[in-house]
Structures are given as structure tokens and as C-alpha cells.
Coordinates of C-alpha atoms and ligand atoms in Angstrom, one line a residue:
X27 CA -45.8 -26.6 -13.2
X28 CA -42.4 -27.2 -15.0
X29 CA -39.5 -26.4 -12.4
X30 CA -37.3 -23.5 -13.6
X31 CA -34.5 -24.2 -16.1
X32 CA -32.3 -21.9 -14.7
X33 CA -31.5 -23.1 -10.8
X34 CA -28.4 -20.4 -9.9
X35 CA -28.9 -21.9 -6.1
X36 CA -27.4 -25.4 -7.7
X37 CA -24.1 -24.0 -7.5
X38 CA -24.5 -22.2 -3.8
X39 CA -26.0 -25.3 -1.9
X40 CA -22.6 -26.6 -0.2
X41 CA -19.2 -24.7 0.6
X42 CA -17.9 -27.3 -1.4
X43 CA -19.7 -26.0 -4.7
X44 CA -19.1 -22.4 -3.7
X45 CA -15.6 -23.4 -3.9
X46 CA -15.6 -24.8 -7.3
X47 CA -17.2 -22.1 -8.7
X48 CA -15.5 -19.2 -7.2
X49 CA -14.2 -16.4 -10.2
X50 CA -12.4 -14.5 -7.9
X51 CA -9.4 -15.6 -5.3
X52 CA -7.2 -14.2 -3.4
X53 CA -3.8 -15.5 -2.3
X54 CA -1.6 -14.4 0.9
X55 CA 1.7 -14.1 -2.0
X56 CA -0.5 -11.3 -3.2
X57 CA -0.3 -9.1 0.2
X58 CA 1.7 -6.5 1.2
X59 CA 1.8 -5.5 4.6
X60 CA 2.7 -2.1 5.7
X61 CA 5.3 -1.5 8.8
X62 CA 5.7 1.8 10.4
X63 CA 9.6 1.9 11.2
X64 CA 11.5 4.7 13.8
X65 CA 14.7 4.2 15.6
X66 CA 16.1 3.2 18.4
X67 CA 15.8 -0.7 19.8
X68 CA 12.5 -2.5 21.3
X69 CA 10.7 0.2 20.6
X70 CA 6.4 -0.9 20.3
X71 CA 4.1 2.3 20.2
X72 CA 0.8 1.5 19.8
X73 CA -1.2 3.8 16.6
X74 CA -4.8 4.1 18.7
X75 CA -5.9 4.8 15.0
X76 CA -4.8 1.9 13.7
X77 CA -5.9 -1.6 16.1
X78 CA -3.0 -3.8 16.4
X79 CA -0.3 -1.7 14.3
X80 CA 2.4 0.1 15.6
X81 CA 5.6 2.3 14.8
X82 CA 8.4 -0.4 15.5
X83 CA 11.9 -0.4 15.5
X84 CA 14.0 -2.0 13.1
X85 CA 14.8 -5.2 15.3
X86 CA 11.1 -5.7 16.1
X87 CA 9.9 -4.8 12.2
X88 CA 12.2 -7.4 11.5
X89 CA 10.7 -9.5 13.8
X90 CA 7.2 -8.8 12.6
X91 CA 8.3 -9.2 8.6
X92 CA 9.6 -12.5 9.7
X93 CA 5.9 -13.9 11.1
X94 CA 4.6 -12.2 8.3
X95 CA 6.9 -14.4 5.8
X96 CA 5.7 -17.5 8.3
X97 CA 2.3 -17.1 7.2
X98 CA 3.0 -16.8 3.8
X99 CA 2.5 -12.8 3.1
X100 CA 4.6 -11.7 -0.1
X101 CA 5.7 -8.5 0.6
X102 CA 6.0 -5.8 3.3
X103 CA 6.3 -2.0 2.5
X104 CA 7.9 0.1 5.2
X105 CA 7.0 4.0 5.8
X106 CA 10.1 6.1 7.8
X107 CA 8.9 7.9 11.5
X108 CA 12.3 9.8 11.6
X109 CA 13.5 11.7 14.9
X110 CA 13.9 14.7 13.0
X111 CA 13.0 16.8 10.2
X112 CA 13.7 19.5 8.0
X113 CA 12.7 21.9 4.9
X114 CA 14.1 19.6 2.2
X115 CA 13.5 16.4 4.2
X116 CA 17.4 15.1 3.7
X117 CA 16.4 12.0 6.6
X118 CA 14.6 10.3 3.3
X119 CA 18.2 9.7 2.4
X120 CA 19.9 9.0 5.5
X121 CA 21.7 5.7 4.9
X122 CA 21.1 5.1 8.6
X123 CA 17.6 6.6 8.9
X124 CA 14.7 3.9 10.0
X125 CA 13.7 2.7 6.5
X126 CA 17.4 1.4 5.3
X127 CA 18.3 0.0 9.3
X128 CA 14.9 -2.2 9.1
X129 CA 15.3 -3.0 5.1
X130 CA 19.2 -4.4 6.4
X131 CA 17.7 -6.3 9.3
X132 CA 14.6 -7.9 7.2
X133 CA 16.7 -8.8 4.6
X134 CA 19.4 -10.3 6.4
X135 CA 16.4 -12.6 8.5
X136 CA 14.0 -13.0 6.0
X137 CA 15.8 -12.8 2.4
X138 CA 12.9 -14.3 0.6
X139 CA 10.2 -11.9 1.4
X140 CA 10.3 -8.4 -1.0
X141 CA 11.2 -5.8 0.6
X142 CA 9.3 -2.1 -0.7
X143 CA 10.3 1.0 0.2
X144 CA 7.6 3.7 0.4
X145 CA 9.5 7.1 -1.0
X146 CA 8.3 10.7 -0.7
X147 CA 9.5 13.4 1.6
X148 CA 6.6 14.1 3.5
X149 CA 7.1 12.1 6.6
X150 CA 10.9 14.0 6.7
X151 CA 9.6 17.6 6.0
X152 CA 9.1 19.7 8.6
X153 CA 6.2 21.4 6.7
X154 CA 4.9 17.9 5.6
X155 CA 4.7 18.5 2.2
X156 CA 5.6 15.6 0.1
X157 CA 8.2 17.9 -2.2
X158 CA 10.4 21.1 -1.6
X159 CA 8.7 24.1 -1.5
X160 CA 9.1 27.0 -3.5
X161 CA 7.1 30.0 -1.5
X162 CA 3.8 28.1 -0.7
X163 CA 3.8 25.9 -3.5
X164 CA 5.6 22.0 -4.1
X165 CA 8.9 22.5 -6.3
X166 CA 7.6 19.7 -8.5
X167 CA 11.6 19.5 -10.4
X168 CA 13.5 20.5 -7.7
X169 CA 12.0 17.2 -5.5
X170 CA 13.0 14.6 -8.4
X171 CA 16.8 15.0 -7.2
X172 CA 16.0 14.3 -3.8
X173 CA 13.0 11.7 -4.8
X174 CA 16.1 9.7 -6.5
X175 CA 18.4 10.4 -3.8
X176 CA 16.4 8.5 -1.7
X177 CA 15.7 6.0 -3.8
X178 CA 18.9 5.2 -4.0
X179 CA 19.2 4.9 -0.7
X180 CA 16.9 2.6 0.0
X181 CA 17.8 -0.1 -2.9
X182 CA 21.6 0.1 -1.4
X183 CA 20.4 -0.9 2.0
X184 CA 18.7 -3.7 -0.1
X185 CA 15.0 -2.9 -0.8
X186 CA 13.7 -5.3 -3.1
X187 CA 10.9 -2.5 -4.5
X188 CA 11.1 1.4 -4.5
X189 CA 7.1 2.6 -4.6
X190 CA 7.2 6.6 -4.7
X191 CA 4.3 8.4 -3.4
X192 CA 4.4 11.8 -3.4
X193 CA 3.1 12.2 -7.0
X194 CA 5.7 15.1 -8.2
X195 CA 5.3 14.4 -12.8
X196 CA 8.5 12.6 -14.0
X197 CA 10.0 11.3 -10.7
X198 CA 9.5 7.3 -11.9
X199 CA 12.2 8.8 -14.4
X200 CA 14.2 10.4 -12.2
X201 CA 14.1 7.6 -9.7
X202 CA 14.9 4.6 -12.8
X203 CA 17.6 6.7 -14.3
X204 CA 19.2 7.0 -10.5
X205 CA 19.1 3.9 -9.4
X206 CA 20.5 2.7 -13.1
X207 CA 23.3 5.0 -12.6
X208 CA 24.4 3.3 -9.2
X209 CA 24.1 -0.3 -10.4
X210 CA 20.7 -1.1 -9.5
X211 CA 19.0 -1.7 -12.6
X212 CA 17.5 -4.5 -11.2
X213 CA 15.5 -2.7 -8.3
X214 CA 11.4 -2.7 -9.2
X215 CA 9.5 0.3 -9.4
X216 CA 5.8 0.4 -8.5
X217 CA 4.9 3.7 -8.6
X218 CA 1.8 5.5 -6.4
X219 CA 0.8 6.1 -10.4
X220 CA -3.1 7.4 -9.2
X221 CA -3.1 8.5 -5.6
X222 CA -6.0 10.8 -5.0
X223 CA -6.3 13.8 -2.3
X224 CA -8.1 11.4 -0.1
X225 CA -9.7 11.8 3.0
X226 CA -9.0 8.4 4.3
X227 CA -5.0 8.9 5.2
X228 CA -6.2 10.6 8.5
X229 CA -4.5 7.6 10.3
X230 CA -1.5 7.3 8.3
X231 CA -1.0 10.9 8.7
X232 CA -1.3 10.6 12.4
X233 CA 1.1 7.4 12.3
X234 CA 3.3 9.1 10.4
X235 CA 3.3 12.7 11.7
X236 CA 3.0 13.8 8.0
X237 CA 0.0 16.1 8.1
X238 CA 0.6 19.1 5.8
X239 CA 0.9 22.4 8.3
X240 CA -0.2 24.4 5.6
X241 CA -2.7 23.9 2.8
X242 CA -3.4 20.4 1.4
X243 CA -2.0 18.3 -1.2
X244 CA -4.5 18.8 -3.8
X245 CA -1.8 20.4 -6.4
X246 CA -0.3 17.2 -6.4
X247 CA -2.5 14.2 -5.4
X248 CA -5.7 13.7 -7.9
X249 CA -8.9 14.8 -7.9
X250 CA -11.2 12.4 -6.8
X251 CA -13.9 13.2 -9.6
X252 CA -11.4 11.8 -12.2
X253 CA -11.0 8.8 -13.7
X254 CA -9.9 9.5 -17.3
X255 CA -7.4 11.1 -15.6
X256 CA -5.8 7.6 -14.0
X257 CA -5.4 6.6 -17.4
X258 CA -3.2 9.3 -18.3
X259 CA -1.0 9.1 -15.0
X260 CA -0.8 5.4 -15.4
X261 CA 0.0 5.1 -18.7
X262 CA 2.9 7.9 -18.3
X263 CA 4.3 6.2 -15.4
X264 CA 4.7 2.8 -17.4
X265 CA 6.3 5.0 -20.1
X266 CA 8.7 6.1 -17.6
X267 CA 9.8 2.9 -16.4
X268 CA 7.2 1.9 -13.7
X269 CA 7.4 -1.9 -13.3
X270 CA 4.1 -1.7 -12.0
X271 CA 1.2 0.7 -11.1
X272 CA -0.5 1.5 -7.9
X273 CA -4.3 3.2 -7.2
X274 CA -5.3 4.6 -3.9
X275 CA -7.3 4.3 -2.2
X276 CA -9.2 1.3 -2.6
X277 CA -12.8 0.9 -1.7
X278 CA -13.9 4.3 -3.1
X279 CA -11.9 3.6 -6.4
X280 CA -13.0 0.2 -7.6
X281 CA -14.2 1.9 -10.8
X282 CA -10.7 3.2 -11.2
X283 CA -9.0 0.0 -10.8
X284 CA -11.2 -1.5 -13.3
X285 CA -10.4 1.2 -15.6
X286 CA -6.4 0.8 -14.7
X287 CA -5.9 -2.9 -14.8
X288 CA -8.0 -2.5 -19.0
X289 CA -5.6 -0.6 -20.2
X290 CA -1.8 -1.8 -18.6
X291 CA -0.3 -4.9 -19.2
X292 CA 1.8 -4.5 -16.3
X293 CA 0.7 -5.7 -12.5
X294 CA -1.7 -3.3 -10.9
X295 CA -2.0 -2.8 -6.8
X296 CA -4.8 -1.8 -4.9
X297 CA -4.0 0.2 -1.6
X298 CA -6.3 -0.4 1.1
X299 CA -5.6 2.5 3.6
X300 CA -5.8 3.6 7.0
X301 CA -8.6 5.3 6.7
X302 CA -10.7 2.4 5.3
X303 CA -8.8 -0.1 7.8
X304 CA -10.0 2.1 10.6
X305 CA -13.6 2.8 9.3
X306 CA -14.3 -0.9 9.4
X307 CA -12.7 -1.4 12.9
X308 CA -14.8 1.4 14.5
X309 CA -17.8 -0.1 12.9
X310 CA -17.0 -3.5 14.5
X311 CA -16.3 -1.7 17.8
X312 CA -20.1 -1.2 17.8
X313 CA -21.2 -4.3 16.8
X314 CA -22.5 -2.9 13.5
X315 CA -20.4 -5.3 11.0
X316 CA -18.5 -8.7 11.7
X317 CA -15.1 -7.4 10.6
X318 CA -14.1 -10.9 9.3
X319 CA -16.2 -11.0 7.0
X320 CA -16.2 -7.6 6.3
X321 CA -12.1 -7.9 6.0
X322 CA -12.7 -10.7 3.4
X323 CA -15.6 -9.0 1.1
X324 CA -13.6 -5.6 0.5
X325 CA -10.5 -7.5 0.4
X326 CA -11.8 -10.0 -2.6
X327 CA -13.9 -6.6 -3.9
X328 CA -10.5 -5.0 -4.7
X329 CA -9.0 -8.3 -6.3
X330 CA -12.5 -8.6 -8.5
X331 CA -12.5 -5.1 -9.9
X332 CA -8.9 -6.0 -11.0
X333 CA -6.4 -5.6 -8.7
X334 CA -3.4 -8.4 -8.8
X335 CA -1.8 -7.4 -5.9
X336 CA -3.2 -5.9 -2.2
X337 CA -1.8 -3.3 -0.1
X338 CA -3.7 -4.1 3.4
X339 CA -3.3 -3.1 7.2
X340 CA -5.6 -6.4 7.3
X341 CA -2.5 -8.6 5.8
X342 CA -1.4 -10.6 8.7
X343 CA -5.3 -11.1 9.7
X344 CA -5.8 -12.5 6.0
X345 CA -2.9 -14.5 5.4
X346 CA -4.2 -16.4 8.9
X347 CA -7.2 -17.1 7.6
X348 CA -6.3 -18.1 3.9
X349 CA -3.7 -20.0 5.2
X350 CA -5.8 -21.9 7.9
X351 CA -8.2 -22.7 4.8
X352 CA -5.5 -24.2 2.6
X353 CA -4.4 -26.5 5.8
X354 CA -8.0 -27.8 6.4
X355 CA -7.9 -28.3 3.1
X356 CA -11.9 -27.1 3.4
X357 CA -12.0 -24.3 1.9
X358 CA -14.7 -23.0 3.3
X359 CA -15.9 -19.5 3.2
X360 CA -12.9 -17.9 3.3
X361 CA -12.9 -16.7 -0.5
X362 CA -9.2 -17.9 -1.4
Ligands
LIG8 C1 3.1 9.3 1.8 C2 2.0 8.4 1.9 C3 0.7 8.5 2.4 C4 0.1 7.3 2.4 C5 1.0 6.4 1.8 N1 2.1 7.1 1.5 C6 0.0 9.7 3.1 C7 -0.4 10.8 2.3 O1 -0.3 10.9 1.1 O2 -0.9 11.8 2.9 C8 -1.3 6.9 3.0 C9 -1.5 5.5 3.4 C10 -2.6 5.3 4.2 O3 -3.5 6.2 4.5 O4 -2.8 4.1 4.7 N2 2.9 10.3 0.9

């Protein structure tokens, strides 16, 4: 009997040789953390949705951005719980809303980490719609003034990033020829290019307080059948200006990030949600997955089907891990 030529197991025997011959890694520069921001001072509330995040106050975001920084996470993106809101949603713009208070506080304790703003109206609209209405339907052009508007606001208070989400066409030019105008021609744009109608933002929505109380968002967010369509949102966003591109969600979309990252030149991030954060956390509540190792495989699943950079409610959790790797100098199995 001749042994086989082909011996794939050569290369799995010892961590050390999984290491070496690892295609895919994943780095904690490459997270973003999300941070759910409202007003007011030590302020900690718990999202029961969402297992160890929490709607935080500007000191203590700043606080939390600044362990994040520790460990080595890249970025944060913040999302605006306001005290009130309104038809037209004019707390996205509030110089002293949440968002700009905790961008001011993070940047004046942590300069080095990038600061992105999440902009859309829907969190500041008493209807929840992530536009203006007009009647019963989004005012897609009448939104790109107050899209920009708060834009603006957000790179004056210092954001690093502006990442719109609400999906109105044309706001990535709305928003670059804004924040030109005011001297900020140096702010990055990553737009929310392919955001589908999802059913996994039930727990941001809950976080948030942003679920529509009419309707849905399917005239705006994409069809989750698509994926010739990403091409065409992506590509138009880049023409616009977009710095760099965004799909969400992730899991359910590797195909589409794939797809994305072929045909832009420019960096392409993958947004884990709540949904999917949550889904895996109720799972391991059970006993029915280990959620470290579950944490790792869709995290590395999104960097494989192309995604350069993560959005993830697991950031902190990741960049502990990587991190311990790099310091044990082992490796391990921890995929970085
Ligand atoms: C705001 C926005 C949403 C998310 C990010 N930005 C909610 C939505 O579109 O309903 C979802 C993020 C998540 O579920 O983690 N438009």
C-alpha cells in the first residue's frame, strides 16, 4: 500500500502549523465597536437584548472608548438615544445632543482612536422613520438637507468618520458637499452603501427606541433577495464620494460581501448586528454553542468572504482575546 500523496492533516497536526498556514486573520485595528450614547452624567442602563452593552452617557462612553483604545480596538461608532424627538428629527443636529457631547469627551481622552458617527434620523423622529415624511411615505430629497446638517454636526464636534444609515439615494453627496462647504474636507465617509430591510435590528431598535410606528422601512432599505443590486448602490456611493462602503448585516450576506469587496477598490465593512450578536448569546444561554468560538468563526467568516474591516457588538470580547494571543506570543486558536 503506497501512503497517500496528498496528506492535508500535515498542515493541522500542531497549533503551531495551523498558524503558519492560516489565509485568513483578523486584527483588533480592524474593529469597530458600537456605543449607545444618551445624556445626562453616570448614566449605565443595561440593553437586556444586548448582554453586556448599555446606553451610556458621554463621560462613561468615554470611559468605555478609552479601554476599548487599551486593548487595541480601531474604531468606535456611536448611535444618539436623545431625550426627545420630533417629525423632522432636528436632535440629529443638536450641537449639544448625545452623539457630539461623547465625540468631544472621546476625543479629548482618547485622540488616537477614530471616532464614527452613525447619521440617520430615525432614532430623533418621533415616527421612527429614518427621513421626513411626506403623507405616509420617506421624503427621500427633503431628508438630504437635514442628513448633511447633521453631518456637519458631528465632524465639528470632531468625529473622525460620518457613516450615514438611513439609505435616502444621493445623501453621500449631500453629506461630502456639506461638510466640504464648512471646512471639513478631510472628514471620511463610509457610507451604510447596502443595508437590507433586515430582521435582525430587533435589538438595536429596542436600544435605540427607533422602531418605525408605522409601516416598515422596505421603500428605503434593500431587498434581501438582491445582490446585483449591492453592486449598483455600492458603486453609486463611491461615485459620490464614499471613502468606503458598508454591507449589513453580516452573517446572512457573506455572498454579498464577496460580491462588494470584487468590484470596489475602496475598504469594505461588514456589520455584525444586534440581531446576530443576540442570536448567538441566546444560543449560549442554553448551552447549545460555546460563544467563543462561535464569536471567533463568524467573526473570521466575515473577514474571509471579504470584509477589511468589522463592525461587532463582540469588539471588546475580540480584541481580549487577539490581544492575549499576540502577548503569549502562541498563537493558538484564536484565528488572528
Ligand atoms: C439606523 C441604524 C440601524 C442600525 C444601524 N443604524 C437600525 C435600523 O436601520 O433599523 C442597526 C444596527 C444593529 O441592528 O445592530 N438607521
Amino acid at each position: 500500500m503506497s501512503s497517500p500523496v496528498h496528506r492535508g492533516r500535515r498542515l493541522r497536526r500542531t497549533p503551531g502549523l495551523r498558524a503558519l498556514s492560516r489565509e485568513t486573520r483578523l486584527a483588533p485595528e480592524q474593529l469597530v465597536a458600537p456605543l449607545f450614547v444618551c445624556l445626562g452624567e453616570r448614566v449605565r442602563e443595561p440593553i437586556p437584548s444586548m448582554p453586556g452593552h448599555a446606553r451610556l452617557s458621554p463621560d462613561l462612553a468615554a470611559r468605555e472608548a478609552a479601554e476599548l483604545a487599551e486593548l487595541g480596538v480601531g474604531s468606535v461608532i456611536l448611535f444618539g438615544i436623545p431625550s426627545e424627538k420630533n417629525a423632522e428629527g432636528t436632535g440629529a443636529w443638536d450641537p449639544n445632543g448625545p452623539v457630539p457631547q461623547a465625540i468631544r469627551r472621546i476625543k479629548a481622552g482618547t485622540p488616537a482612536l477614530n471616532v464614527w458617527a452613525d447619521v440617520c434620523l430615525c432614532e430623533y423622529t418621533d415616527h421612527g422613520h429614518c427621513g421626513v415624511l411626506r403623507g405616509d411615505e420617506v421624503d427621500n430629497d427633503a431628508t438630504l438637507p437635514l442628513l448633511a446638517r447633521a453631518s456637519v454636526a458631528c465632524a465639528r464636534a470632531g468625529a473622525d468618520v460620518i457613516a450615514p444609515s438611513d439609505m435616502m439615494d444621493g445623501r453621500v453627496a449631500a453629506i461630502r458637499a456639506a461638510l466640504d462647504d464648512s471646512g471639513f474636507e478631510q472628514t471620511v465617509i463610509v457610507s451604510y452603501a447596502v443595508k437590507y430591510a433586515s430582521a435582525f435590528y430587533g435589538p438595536f431598535r429596542d436600544a435605540a427606541g427607533s422602531t418605525p410606528q408605522f409601516g416598515d422601512r422596505r421603500s428605503y432599505q434593500m431587498d434581501p433577495p438582491n445582490v446585483r443590486e449591492a453592486i449598483r448602490e455600492a458603486l453609486a456611493d463611491v461615485g459620490e464620494g464614499a471613502d468606503m462602503v458598508m454591507v449589513k448585516p453580516g452573517l446572512p450576506y457573506l455572498d454579498v460581501i464577496r460580491a462588494v469587496r470584487e468590484r470596489v477598490d475602496v475598504p469594505v465593512a461588514a456589520y455584525q448586528v444586534s440581531g446576530e450578536f443576540a442570536m448567538l448569546h441566546a444560543a449560549a444561554e442554553r448551552g447549545w454553542i460555546d460563544l467563543p468560538r462561535a464569536m471567533m468563526e463568524t467573526s473570521i467568516a466575515l473577514r474571509r468572504a471579504g470584509a477589511d474591516i468589522l463592525i461587532t457588538y463582540f469588539a471588546r470580547e475580540l480584541a481580549t482575546t487577539l490581544g492575549g494571543a499576540t502577548a503569549t506570543a502562541v498563537l493558538a486558536e484564536t484565528l488572528r
